[in-house]
Amino acid sequence: ALHIIAIGRLRTDEKTKTYVARRIAEGHSKLEAIRSLKRYIACEVFGIIMRRQQDINRTRIAA
């Protein structure tokens, strides 16, 4: 799933294109740039999941 998200962002998002181009200019391969992009996406998704879990835990259940 992370790979599909990364490739989708790489095709459509200008910030992502700039990031990958910068990593390649630094001497990294395109695969290494995509690997680091996937790590970044995983951190983003984890943060979203954790915030959502906290919201769920704070919600009172009406019985």
C-alpha atoms as a printed R data frame, in Angstrom:
   type eleno elety resid chain resno       x      y       z
1  ATOM     1    CA   ALA     A     1   0.000  0.000   0.000
2  ATOM     2    CA   LEU     A     2   2.827  2.415   0.820
3  ATOM     3    CA   HIS     A     3   4.371  1.786  -2.579
4  ATOM     4    CA   ILE     A     4   1.121  2.604  -4.385
5  ATOM     5    CA   ILE     A     5   0.716  5.817  -2.361
6  ATOM     6    CA   ALA     A     6   4.333  6.817  -3.029
7  ATOM     7    CA   ILE     A     7   4.053  6.248  -6.774
8  ATOM     8    CA   GLY     A     8   0.733  8.100  -6.880
9  ATOM     9    CA   ARG     A     9   2.237 11.066  -5.068
10 ATOM    10    CA   LEU     A    10   5.295 10.961  -7.296
11 ATOM    11    CA   ARG     A    11   3.051 11.285 -10.354
12 ATOM    12    CA   THR     A    12   0.786 14.056  -9.047
13 ATOM    13    CA   ASP     A    13   2.345 15.983  -6.136
14 ATOM    14    CA   GLU     A    14   4.901 18.693  -6.938
15 ATOM    15    CA   LYS     A    15   6.429 18.646  -3.433
16 ATOM    16    CA   THR     A    16   7.049 14.918  -3.768
17 ATOM    17    CA   LYS     A    17   8.584 15.336  -7.222
18 ATOM    18    CA   THR     A    18  10.899 18.038  -5.858
19 ATOM    19    CA   TYR     A    19  11.880 15.853  -2.893
20 ATOM    20    CA   VAL     A    20  12.755 12.856  -5.056
21 ATOM    21    CA   ALA     A    21  14.675 15.044  -7.519
22 ATOM    22    CA   ARG     A    22  16.656 16.529  -4.620
23 ATOM    23    CA   ARG     A    23  17.475 13.083  -3.207
24 ATOM    24    CA   ILE     A    24  18.653 11.917  -6.637
25 ATOM    25    CA   ALA     A    25  20.787 15.072  -6.979
26 ATOM    26    CA   GLU     A    26  22.355 14.237  -3.596
27 ATOM    27    CA   GLY     A    27  23.594 10.990  -5.119
28 ATOM    28    CA   HIS     A    28  20.896  8.574  -4.003
29 ATOM    29    CA   SER     A    29  19.271  6.206  -6.468
30 ATOM    30    CA   LYS     A    30  15.634  6.614  -7.413
31 ATOM    31    CA   LEU     A    31  14.808  3.449  -5.453
32 ATOM    32    CA   GLU     A    32  16.482  4.861  -2.323
33 ATOM    33    CA   ALA     A    33  14.544  8.117  -2.751
34 ATOM    34    CA   ILE     A    34  11.270  6.202  -3.046
35 ATOM    35    CA   ARG     A    35  12.212  4.073  -0.015
36 ATOM    36    CA   SER     A    36  12.704  7.194   2.111
37 ATOM    37    CA   LEU     A    37   9.456  8.616   0.735
38 ATOM    38    CA   LYS     A    38   7.656  5.445   1.873
39 ATOM    39    CA   ARG     A    39   9.137  5.859   5.359
40 ATOM    40    CA   TYR     A    40   7.813  9.434   5.471
41 ATOM    41    CA   ILE     A    41   4.357  8.296   4.330
42 ATOM    42    CA   ALA     A    42   4.354  5.539   6.974
43 ATOM    43    CA   CYS     A    43   5.079  8.128   9.681
44 ATOM    44    CA   GLU     A    44   2.259 10.326   8.387
45 ATOM    45    CA   VAL     A    45  -0.209  7.437   8.346
46 ATOM    46    CA   PHE     A    46   0.837  6.291  11.814
47 ATOM    47    CA   GLY     A    47   0.227  9.793  13.188
48 ATOM    48    CA   ILE     A    48  -3.224  9.913  11.607
49 ATOM    49    CA   ILE     A    49  -4.126  6.487  12.993
50 ATOM    50    CA   MET     A    50  -2.934  7.379  16.499
51 ATOM    51    CA   ARG     A    51  -4.830 10.699  16.537
52 ATOM    52    CA   ARG     A    52  -7.965  8.899  15.337
53 ATOM    53    CA   GLN     A    53  -7.550  6.233  18.015
54 ATOM    54    CA   GLN     A    54  -7.239  8.910  20.706
55 ATOM    55    CA   ASP     A    55 -10.415 10.596  19.411
56 ATOM    56    CA   ILE     A    56 -12.246  7.274  19.538
57 ATOM    57    CA   ASN     A    57 -11.029  6.578  23.075
58 ATOM    58    CA   ARG     A    58 -12.232 10.009  24.264
59 ATOM    59    CA   THR     A    59 -15.728  9.479  22.861
60 ATOM    60    CA   ARG     A    60 -18.294  8.391  25.404
61 ATOM    61    CA   ILE     A    61 -20.526  5.521  24.475
62 ATOM    62    CA   ALA     A    62 -24.214  6.239  25.053
63 ATOM    63    CA   ALA     A    63 -25.914  3.194  26.511
